[in-house]
């Protein structure tokens, strides 16, 4: 399947802007992200690494990082951001064993080499036959390409998938992505600021660059190019409608399963949602179609649509920007009518609540608090306690009574939570890391 990859040059960009743009690209239909910087200073490289780490934490699509590498440590740090692939300039790894070390440690499929194809450059990197030896890398990224029969032949001769990085100023995406051997096109063309004023959109605000990506994907698919689009297994005609010809939609946050709102779709709203990836409904009061967030900016990006057992209600799992409710509340469901007190048993919620309490103790110390005692003693004391509790787990595990083991694991998780707060790591970081394994 061919991919549209969006790239961001991190040089002179703040982390906040890169994260915001990355999320927009993801929500608007990009298949992957390529974040890079050609900077050589240690400070700039560290800034790139920190930025990519935060992006990986905040998005769900794969991320590639492009960085300068002078030593194996640079490659290792790049992978430790959580990026799926590390892209290395061919000039940086030419004639040394950096790429071999990286392949042996992280697997060759995770390493991509970037090759300059600009005919105006003084050095023809492709003249080096080593580029065609794919023993230590799993892909090639060509930049500054000029479409020609020679280029097509070169790509076909490669033993690994090829990604073309192009701003789409001289070339069009159809011509590039349709070349045999090209796995995807990386571009920044679909950034809002780069779109020409006459760029066609599928209904919706012109600032939504993603409408461009989704429309391009559908055009590519119509031309027989296999790309990832939203395609529902059920048609609207397969659903059971109410007397008004509509289907209710329960809307839920895809990350934490919080129920956000209830709305209705008619056939047109359903089809527009599938086409654009933006939740679109039919307003019963105004008797018109409406894109959630069109006026407020609080868009809802589709992650998953599920029909219930009777096909008469839809569950939409979405990424909510801002508040779902017109009152400004995150969820429309906030008017508590009755509540039977119960103990929270959701594992993630319990760990997060524990973490939040520990954070509060650090920010607002409480006299006599054991947590504050640990913070006052510092990292060495916290590490010592984590080690002791880990040992207690080992001892308890040898005991046939599981009750003791449960107690020791709980004690260990508390102390690990204190360590996480001390080291500025939260449970989202841990869950993200586990999900990537």
CSV table of C-alpha atoms in Angstrom, one decimal:
chain,number,residue,atom,x,y,z
A,1,UNK,CA,0.0,0.0,0.0
A,2,UNK,CA,1.4,3.4,-1.0
A,3,UNK,CA,1.8,6.1,1.7
A,4,UNK,CA,1.5,9.8,1.9
A,5,UNK,CA,4.1,10.9,4.4
A,6,UNK,CA,4.2,14.5,5.7
A,7,UNK,CA,7.6,16.0,6.7
A,8,UNK,CA,8.5,18.7,9.1
A,9,UNK,CA,11.9,20.4,9.1
A,10,UNK,CA,12.6,21.1,12.8
A,11,UNK,CA,15.3,23.7,12.4
A,12,UNK,CA,14.2,27.0,14.0
A,13,UNK,CA,10.8,25.4,15.0
A,14,UNK,CA,9.5,25.2,18.5
A,15,UNK,CA,8.5,21.9,20.0
A,16,UNK,CA,4.9,23.2,20.4
A,17,UNK,CA,4.6,24.1,16.8
A,18,UNK,CA,6.0,20.8,15.6
A,19,UNK,CA,3.7,18.8,17.9
A,20,UNK,CA,0.7,20.8,16.8
A,21,UNK,CA,1.5,20.4,13.1
A,22,UNK,CA,2.1,16.7,13.6
A,23,UNK,CA,-1.3,16.2,15.2
A,24,UNK,CA,-2.9,18.1,12.4
A,25,UNK,CA,-1.2,16.0,9.8
A,26,UNK,CA,-2.2,12.8,11.6
A,27,UNK,CA,-5.8,13.8,12.0
A,28,UNK,CA,-6.0,15.0,8.4
A,29,UNK,CA,-5.0,11.7,6.9
A,30,UNK,CA,-1.2,11.4,6.8
A,31,UNK,CA,0.0,7.8,7.0
A,32,UNK,CA,3.4,8.6,8.6
A,33,UNK,CA,5.5,11.6,9.7
A,34,UNK,CA,9.1,12.4,8.8
A,35,UNK,CA,10.6,14.9,11.2
A,36,UNK,CA,14.2,15.9,10.6
A,37,UNK,CA,16.9,18.5,11.0
A,38,UNK,CA,20.3,18.9,9.3
A,39,UNK,CA,21.7,20.8,12.3
A,40,UNK,CA,25.0,19.6,13.7
A,41,UNK,CA,25.3,21.3,17.1
A,42,UNK,CA,24.7,19.1,20.1
A,43,UNK,CA,22.1,21.5,21.4
A,44,UNK,CA,20.1,21.5,18.2
A,45,UNK,CA,20.3,17.7,17.9
A,46,UNK,CA,19.1,17.3,21.5
A,47,UNK,CA,16.2,19.7,20.7
A,48,UNK,CA,15.3,17.5,17.8
A,49,UNK,CA,15.4,14.4,19.9
A,50,UNK,CA,13.2,15.9,22.6
A,51,UNK,CA,10.7,17.2,20.0
A,52,UNK,CA,10.4,13.8,18.2
A,53,UNK,CA,10.0,12.0,21.6
A,54,UNK,CA,7.1,14.3,22.4
A,55,UNK,CA,5.6,13.9,18.9
A,56,UNK,CA,5.7,10.1,19.2
A,57,UNK,CA,4.0,10.4,22.6
A,58,UNK,CA,1.2,12.6,21.1
A,59,UNK,CA,0.4,10.8,17.8
A,60,UNK,CA,-0.5,7.3,16.8
A,61,UNK,CA,0.9,7.1,13.2
A,62,UNK,CA,4.5,6.0,12.7
A,63,UNK,CA,7.3,8.6,13.0
A,64,UNK,CA,10.6,8.7,11.1
A,65,UNK,CA,13.4,10.8,12.5
A,66,UNK,CA,16.2,12.3,10.3
A,67,UNK,CA,19.3,13.3,12.2
A,68,UNK,CA,23.0,13.8,11.7
A,69,UNK,CA,25.1,10.9,13.0
A,70,UNK,CA,28.8,11.0,13.8
A,71,UNK,CA,28.8,8.0,16.2
A,72,UNK,CA,26.7,5.0,17.1
A,73,UNK,CA,25.5,6.9,20.2
A,74,UNK,CA,23.7,9.4,17.9
A,75,UNK,CA,21.8,6.5,16.2
A,76,UNK,CA,20.9,5.0,19.6
A,77,UNK,CA,19.5,8.3,20.9
A,78,UNK,CA,17.4,8.7,17.8
A,79,UNK,CA,15.8,5.3,18.2
A,80,UNK,CA,15.2,6.0,21.9
A,81,UNK,CA,12.8,8.7,20.9
A,82,UNK,CA,10.4,5.9,19.9
A,83,UNK,CA,10.7,6.6,16.2
A,84,UNK,CA,9.9,3.7,13.9
A,85,UNK,CA,12.7,4.5,11.5
A,86,UNK,CA,15.9,6.5,11.7
A,87,UNK,CA,16.9,8.3,8.4
A,88,UNK,CA,20.6,8.8,8.0
A,89,UNK,CA,22.3,10.9,5.4
A,90,UNK,CA,24.4,8.8,3.1
A,91,UNK,CA,27.3,11.2,3.4
A,92,UNK,CA,27.3,10.7,7.2
A,93,UNK,CA,27.6,7.0,7.1
A,94,UNK,CA,29.6,6.6,3.9
A,95,UNK,CA,32.9,4.8,4.5
A,96,UNK,CA,32.3,3.9,8.2
A,97,UNK,CA,30.6,1.2,10.1
A,98,UNK,CA,27.9,3.3,11.7
A,99,UNK,CA,25.1,1.8,9.6
A,100,UNK,CA,26.3,-1.7,10.3
A,101,UNK,CA,26.3,-1.0,14.1
A,102,UNK,CA,22.8,0.4,13.8
A,103,UNK,CA,21.5,-2.5,11.9
A,104,UNK,CA,23.0,-5.1,14.2
A,105,UNK,CA,21.5,-3.3,17.3
A,106,UNK,CA,18.1,-2.2,16.0
A,107,UNK,CA,17.5,-4.2,12.8
A,108,UNK,CA,18.2,-3.2,9.3
A,109,UNK,CA,14.5,-2.6,8.4
A,110,UNK,CA,14.4,0.3,10.9
A,111,UNK,CA,17.2,2.2,9.1
A,112,UNK,CA,16.7,4.3,6.0
A,113,UNK,CA,19.4,6.1,4.1
A,114,UNK,CA,18.8,9.5,2.5
A,115,UNK,CA,20.4,10.1,-0.9
A,116,UNK,CA,20.6,13.5,-2.7
A,117,UNK,CA,19.4,13.2,-6.3
A,118,UNK,CA,19.7,16.9,-7.3
A,119,UNK,CA,21.4,16.9,-10.7
A,120,UNK,CA,22.9,20.3,-9.9
A,121,UNK,CA,25.0,19.0,-7.0
A,122,UNK,CA,28.7,18.5,-7.5
A,123,UNK,CA,28.7,15.0,-6.1
A,124,UNK,CA,26.6,12.2,-7.7
A,125,UNK,CA,25.9,10.0,-4.7
A,126,UNK,CA,24.3,7.4,-6.8
A,127,UNK,CA,27.6,6.7,-8.5
A,128,UNK,CA,28.6,4.9,-5.4
A,129,UNK,CA,27.6,1.3,-5.9
A,130,UNK,CA,27.4,0.7,-2.1
A,131,UNK,CA,24.0,2.4,-2.2
A,132,UNK,CA,22.6,-0.6,-4.0
A,133,UNK,CA,24.0,-3.0,-1.3
A,134,UNK,CA,21.1,-3.1,1.2
A,135,UNK,CA,22.8,-5.4,3.7
A,136,UNK,CA,22.5,-2.9,6.5
A,137,UNK,CA,19.4,-0.8,5.7
A,138,UNK,CA,15.7,-1.4,4.9
A,139,UNK,CA,14.8,1.6,2.8
A,140,UNK,CA,16.1,4.6,0.8
A,141,UNK,CA,14.8,8.1,0.8
A,142,UNK,CA,15.5,10.1,-2.4
A,143,UNK,CA,15.4,13.8,-2.2
A,144,UNK,CA,15.5,16.5,-4.9
A,145,UNK,CA,14.4,14.2,-7.7
A,146,UNK,CA,13.7,14.9,-11.3
A,147,UNK,CA,11.4,12.4,-12.9
A,148,UNK,CA,13.0,10.6,-15.8
A,149,UNK,CA,13.4,7.1,-17.2
A,150,UNK,CA,16.8,6.9,-15.5
A,151,UNK,CA,15.2,7.7,-12.1
A,152,UNK,CA,12.6,5.0,-12.7
A,153,UNK,CA,15.2,2.5,-13.6
A,154,UNK,CA,17.3,3.4,-10.6
A,155,UNK,CA,14.3,2.9,-8.3
A,156,UNK,CA,13.5,-0.4,-9.9
A,157,UNK,CA,17.1,-1.6,-9.3
A,158,UNK,CA,17.0,-0.8,-5.6
A,159,UNK,CA,16.6,-3.9,-3.4
A,160,UNK,CA,14.5,-2.0,-0.8
A,161,UNK,CA,11.4,0.2,-0.8
A,162,UNK,CA,12.0,3.8,-1.9
A,163,UNK,CA,10.5,7.0,-0.4
A,164,UNK,CA,10.7,10.2,-2.4
A,165,UNK,CA,10.9,13.4,-0.5
A,166,UNK,CA,9.5,16.2,-2.6
A,167,UNK,CA,7.8,19.6,-2.0
A,168,UNK,CA,5.6,18.9,-5.0
A,169,UNK,CA,6.6,22.2,-6.6
A,170,UNK,CA,8.1,20.7,-9.8
A,171,UNK,CA,6.5,17.3,-9.5
A,172,UNK,CA,2.9,16.1,-8.8
A,173,UNK,CA,2.2,13.4,-6.3
A,174,UNK,CA,0.5,11.1,-8.8
A,175,UNK,CA,3.6,10.9,-11.0
A,176,UNK,CA,5.9,10.2,-8.1
A,177,UNK,CA,3.8,7.7,-6.1
A,178,UNK,CA,2.8,5.6,-9.1
A,179,UNK,CA,6.5,4.8,-9.9
A,180,UNK,CA,7.1,1.0,-9.4
A,181,UNK,CA,9.2,0.6,-6.2
A,182,UNK,CA,8.1,3.8,-4.6
A,183,UNK,CA,6.5,3.0,-1.2
A,184,UNK,CA,5.5,6.6,-0.4
A,185,UNK,CA,6.0,10.3,-1.0
A,186,UNK,CA,7.1,12.5,1.8
A,187,UNK,CA,6.0,16.1,1.4
A,188,UNK,CA,5.2,19.3,3.2
A,189,UNK,CA,2.8,20.5,0.5
A,190,UNK,CA,-0.3,19.8,2.5
A,191,UNK,CA,0.6,22.2,5.3
A,192,UNK,CA,-2.1,24.9,5.4
A,193,UNK,CA,0.4,27.7,4.8
A,194,UNK,CA,1.8,26.0,1.7
A,195,UNK,CA,-1.6,25.4,-0.1
A,196,UNK,CA,-2.4,27.6,-3.0
A,197,UNK,CA,-5.6,29.7,-2.6
A,198,UNK,CA,-7.4,27.7,-5.3
A,199,UNK,CA,-6.7,24.3,-3.8
A,200,UNK,CA,-9.9,22.3,-4.0
A,201,UNK,CA,-11.3,21.0,-0.7
A,202,UNK,CA,-14.1,18.6,0.2
A,203,UNK,CA,-16.5,20.8,2.0
A,204,UNK,CA,-15.2,22.4,5.2
A,205,UNK,CA,-13.0,25.3,6.2
A,206,UNK,CA,-10.1,25.9,3.7
A,207,UNK,CA,-7.7,25.9,6.6
A,208,UNK,CA,-8.2,22.2,7.0
A,209,UNK,CA,-5.3,21.0,4.9
A,210,UNK,CA,-6.3,17.5,5.7
A,211,UNK,CA,-9.2,17.8,3.4
A,212,UNK,CA,-6.6,18.1,0.7
A,213,UNK,CA,-4.8,14.9,1.8
A,214,UNK,CA,-8.1,13.0,2.0
A,215,UNK,CA,-9.2,14.2,-1.4
A,216,UNK,CA,-5.8,13.4,-3.0
A,217,UNK,CA,-6.0,9.9,-1.5
A,218,UNK,CA,-9.4,9.3,-3.0
A,219,UNK,CA,-8.2,10.6,-6.4
A,220,UNK,CA,-5.3,8.3,-6.2
A,221,UNK,CA,-7.5,5.4,-5.4
A,222,UNK,CA,-9.8,6.2,-8.3
A,223,UNK,CA,-6.7,5.9,-10.5
A,224,UNK,CA,-6.0,2.4,-9.2
A,225,UNK,CA,-3.3,3.3,-6.8
A,226,UNK,CA,-3.6,1.4,-3.5
A,227,UNK,CA,-3.7,4.0,-0.7
A,228,UNK,CA,-5.2,4.0,2.8
A,229,UNK,CA,-8.6,5.7,2.9
A,230,UNK,CA,-11.7,5.5,5.1
A,231,UNK,CA,-13.8,2.8,3.6
A,232,UNK,CA,-16.8,1.6,5.6
A,233,UNK,CA,-17.7,-2.1,5.6
A,234,UNK,CA,-21.4,-1.0,5.9
A,235,UNK,CA,-23.3,1.4,3.7
A,236,UNK,CA,-25.8,3.8,5.1
A,237,UNK,CA,-28.5,1.7,3.5
A,238,UNK,CA,-27.4,-1.3,5.7
A,239,UNK,CA,-28.3,0.7,8.8
A,240,UNK,CA,-31.7,0.9,10.5
A,241,UNK,CA,-32.9,4.4,10.6
A,242,UNK,CA,-35.4,6.2,12.9
A,243,UNK,CA,-38.6,7.8,11.6
A,244,UNK,CA,-36.6,10.8,10.4
A,245,UNK,CA,-34.3,8.7,8.3
A,246,UNK,CA,-31.4,9.2,10.7
A,247,UNK,CA,-29.1,7.1,12.9
A,248,UNK,CA,-28.0,8.2,16.4
A,249,UNK,CA,-24.2,8.4,17.0
A,250,UNK,CA,-22.6,8.0,20.4
A,251,UNK,CA,-19.3,9.9,20.4
A,252,UNK,CA,-16.4,8.6,22.5
A,253,UNK,CA,-12.8,9.7,23.1
A,254,UNK,CA,-10.7,7.1,21.5
A,255,UNK,CA,-7.9,7.3,24.1
A,256,UNK,CA,-9.8,7.1,27.4
A,257,UNK,CA,-13.3,6.0,26.2
A,258,UNK,CA,-14.9,9.0,27.8
A,259,UNK,CA,-18.4,9.5,26.4
A,260,UNK,CA,-18.6,13.0,24.9
A,261,UNK,CA,-21.9,13.6,23.1
A,262,UNK,CA,-24.8,12.2,21.2
A,263,UNK,CA,-25.7,13.4,17.7
A,264,UNK,CA,-27.5,12.2,14.5
A,265,UNK,CA,-26.4,11.4,11.0
A,266,UNK,CA,-28.5,11.2,7.8
A,267,UNK,CA,-27.1,9.6,4.7
A,268,UNK,CA,-25.3,12.7,3.5
A,269,UNK,CA,-23.6,13.3,6.9
A,270,UNK,CA,-22.5,9.6,7.0
A,271,UNK,CA,-21.0,9.8,3.6
A,272,UNK,CA,-19.2,13.1,4.3
A,273,UNK,CA,-17.8,11.7,7.5
A,274,UNK,CA,-16.3,8.7,5.6
A,275,UNK,CA,-15.0,10.9,2.8
A,276,UNK,CA,-13.3,13.6,4.9
A,277,UNK,CA,-12.5,11.9,8.2
A,278,UNK,CA,-14.2,14.8,10.0
A,279,UNK,CA,-17.3,14.0,12.1
A,280,UNK,CA,-20.3,15.4,10.2
A,281,UNK,CA,-23.8,15.4,11.5
A,282,UNK,CA,-27.3,16.5,10.6
A,283,UNK,CA,-28.8,19.2,12.9
A,284,UNK,CA,-32.4,18.4,13.7
A,285,UNK,CA,-33.0,21.9,15.0
A,286,UNK,CA,-31.5,23.8,12.1
A,287,UNK,CA,-32.4,21.1,9.5
A,288,UNK,CA,-28.9,21.3,7.9
A,289,UNK,CA,-25.6,19.4,7.7
A,290,UNK,CA,-22.9,20.5,10.1
A,291,UNK,CA,-19.3,19.7,10.6
A,292,UNK,CA,-18.5,19.5,14.3
A,293,UNK,CA,-16.1,22.3,15.1
A,294,UNK,CA,-16.7,24.3,11.9
A,295,UNK,CA,-17.4,27.5,13.9
A,296,UNK,CA,-15.7,26.7,17.2
A,297,UNK,CA,-12.6,24.9,15.9
A,298,UNK,CA,-13.4,22.0,18.1
A,299,UNK,CA,-13.2,19.4,15.4
A,300,UNK,CA,-13.7,15.7,15.8
A,301,UNK,CA,-11.4,13.4,13.8
A,302,UNK,CA,-12.6,9.9,13.1
A,303,UNK,CA,-10.6,7.0,14.5
A,304,UNK,CA,-13.2,4.3,14.4
A,305,UNK,CA,-16.8,3.8,13.5
A,306,UNK,CA,-18.7,0.8,15.0
A,307,UNK,CA,-22.3,-0.3,14.5
A,308,UNK,CA,-24.2,-2.0,17.3
A,309,UNK,CA,-25.8,-5.4,17.2
A,310,UNK,CA,-29.0,-4.1,15.5
A,311,UNK,CA,-27.3,-1.7,13.1
A,312,UNK,CA,-29.4,1.1,14.5
A,313,UNK,CA,-26.8,3.0,16.5
A,314,UNK,CA,-23.3,4.0,15.7
A,315,UNK,CA,-20.3,4.4,18.1
A,316,UNK,CA,-17.8,6.9,16.9
A,317,UNK,CA,-14.3,6.8,18.5
A,318,UNK,CA,-12.7,10.2,17.8
A,319,UNK,CA,-9.9,12.5,18.6
A,320,UNK,CA,-11.6,15.6,20.1
A,321,UNK,CA,-10.0,19.0,19.7
A,322,UNK,CA,-11.1,21.2,22.6
A,323,UNK,CA,-14.5,20.7,24.1
A,324,UNK,CA,-17.2,18.5,22.7
A,325,UNK,CA,-20.1,20.4,24.4
A,326,UNK,CA,-21.4,23.8,23.3
A,327,UNK,CA,-21.2,24.9,27.0
A,328,UNK,CA,-17.5,24.6,26.9
A,329,UNK,CA,-17.4,21.3,28.9
A,330,UNK,CA,-15.3,18.5,27.6
A,331,UNK,CA,-18.3,16.2,27.6
A,332,UNK,CA,-22.0,16.9,27.2
A,333,UNK,CA,-22.6,14.5,30.1
A,334,UNK,CA,-21.9,16.5,33.2
A,335,UNK,CA,-25.3,16.9,35.0
A,336,UNK,CA,-25.0,14.3,37.7
A,337,UNK,CA,-28.5,12.9,38.7
A,338,UNK,CA,-27.6,10.2,41.1
A,339,UNK,CA,-24.5,8.3,42.1
A,340,UNK,CA,-23.8,5.2,44.1
A,341,UNK,CA,-20.4,5.4,45.5
A,342,UNK,CA,-18.0,2.8,44.2
A,343,UNK,CA,-14.3,2.0,44.3
A,344,UNK,CA,-12.5,2.6,41.0
A,345,UNK,CA,-11.1,-0.7,39.7
A,346,UNK,CA,-9.9,0.3,36.2
A,347,UNK,CA,-6.2,-0.5,36.3
A,348,UNK,CA,-5.1,2.5,34.3
A,349,UNK,CA,-7.4,4.9,36.1
A,350,UNK,CA,-6.1,3.6,39.5
A,351,UNK,CA,-2.4,4.1,38.5
A,352,UNK,CA,-3.1,7.5,37.0
A,353,UNK,CA,-5.0,8.6,40.2
A,354,UNK,CA,-2.1,7.4,42.3
A,355,UNK,CA,0.3,9.3,40.1
A,356,UNK,CA,-1.7,12.5,40.3
A,357,UNK,CA,-1.8,12.2,44.1
A,358,UNK,CA,2.0,11.9,44.2
A,359,UNK,CA,2.4,14.9,41.9
A,360,UNK,CA,0.2,16.9,44.2
A,361,UNK,CA,2.3,15.8,47.2
A,362,UNK,CA,5.4,17.0,45.5
A,363,UNK,CA,3.8,20.4,44.6
A,364,UNK,CA,2.0,20.8,47.9
A,365,UNK,CA,4.1,19.0,50.6
A,366,UNK,CA,2.1,17.6,53.6
A,367,UNK,CA,3.6,17.2,57.0
A,368,UNK,CA,4.1,13.6,58.0
A,369,UNK,CA,3.6,12.4,54.4
A,370,UNK,CA,5.7,9.3,53.5
A,371,UNK,CA,5.7,10.5,49.9
A,372,UNK,CA,7.2,13.8,50.8
A,373,UNK,CA,9.8,12.0,53.0
A,374,UNK,CA,11.0,10.1,49.9
A,375,UNK,CA,11.1,13.3,47.8
A,376,UNK,CA,13.1,15.1,50.6
A,377,UNK,CA,15.6,12.3,50.8
A,378,UNK,CA,16.1,12.4,47.0
A,379,UNK,CA,16.6,10.0,44.1
A,380,UNK,CA,19.1,7.7,45.8
A,381,UNK,CA,16.6,6.9,48.6
A,382,UNK,CA,13.8,6.4,46.1
A,383,UNK,CA,16.0,4.0,44.0
A,384,UNK,CA,16.9,2.1,47.2
A,385,UNK,CA,13.3,1.6,48.0
A,386,UNK,CA,12.4,0.5,44.5
A,387,UNK,CA,15.3,-2.1,44.7
A,388,UNK,CA,14.1,-3.3,48.1
A,389,UNK,CA,10.5,-3.7,46.9
A,390,UNK,CA,11.6,-5.5,43.8
A,391,UNK,CA,13.5,-8.0,46.0
A,392,UNK,CA,10.4,-8.4,48.1
A,393,UNK,CA,8.5,-9.4,45.0
A,394,UNK,CA,11.0,-12.1,44.2
A,395,UNK,CA,10.7,-13.5,47.7
A,396,UNK,CA,6.9,-13.3,47.8
A,397,UNK,CA,6.7,-15.1,44.4
A,398,UNK,CA,8.3,-18.2,46.0
A,399,UNK,CA,5.5,-18.3,48.5
A,400,UNK,CA,2.4,-20.3,47.3
A,401,UNK,CA,0.2,-17.7,48.9
A,402,UNK,CA,-0.6,-15.1,46.1
A,403,UNK,CA,-1.9,-12.5,48.6
A,404,UNK,CA,1.6,-11.6,49.7
A,405,UNK,CA,2.7,-11.3,46.1
A,406,UNK,CA,-0.2,-8.9,45.3
A,407,UNK,CA,0.7,-6.7,48.3
A,408,UNK,CA,4.4,-6.5,47.3
A,409,UNK,CA,3.6,-5.7,43.7
A,410,UNK,CA,1.3,-2.9,44.8
A,411,UNK,CA,4.0,-1.6,47.1
A,412,UNK,CA,6.5,-1.7,44.3
A,413,UNK,CA,4.2,0.1,41.9
A,414,UNK,CA,3.7,2.9,44.5
A,415,UNK,CA,7.5,3.4,44.8
A,416,UNK,CA,7.9,3.2,41.0
A,417,UNK,CA,5.3,5.9,40.7
A,418,UNK,CA,7.3,8.1,43.1
A,419,UNK,CA,10.3,7.5,40.9
A,420,UNK,CA,8.4,8.4,37.8
A,421,UNK,CA,7.3,11.7,39.2
A,422,UNK,CA,10.8,12.4,40.4
A,423,UNK,CA,12.1,11.7,36.9
A,424,UNK,CA,9.3,13.4,35.0
A,425,UNK,CA,7.9,10.2,33.4
A,426,UNK,CA,4.2,9.6,33.4
A,427,UNK,CA,2.0,6.5,32.7
A,428,UNK,CA,1.3,7.7,29.2
A,429,UNK,CA,5.0,7.4,28.4
A,430,UNK,CA,5.0,3.9,29.8
A,431,UNK,CA,1.8,2.8,28.0
A,432,UNK,CA,3.1,4.3,24.7
A,433,UNK,CA,6.4,2.4,25.1
A,434,UNK,CA,4.5,-0.9,25.8
A,435,UNK,CA,2.2,-0.3,22.9
A,436,UNK,CA,5.2,0.0,20.6
A,437,UNK,CA,6.7,-3.4,21.6
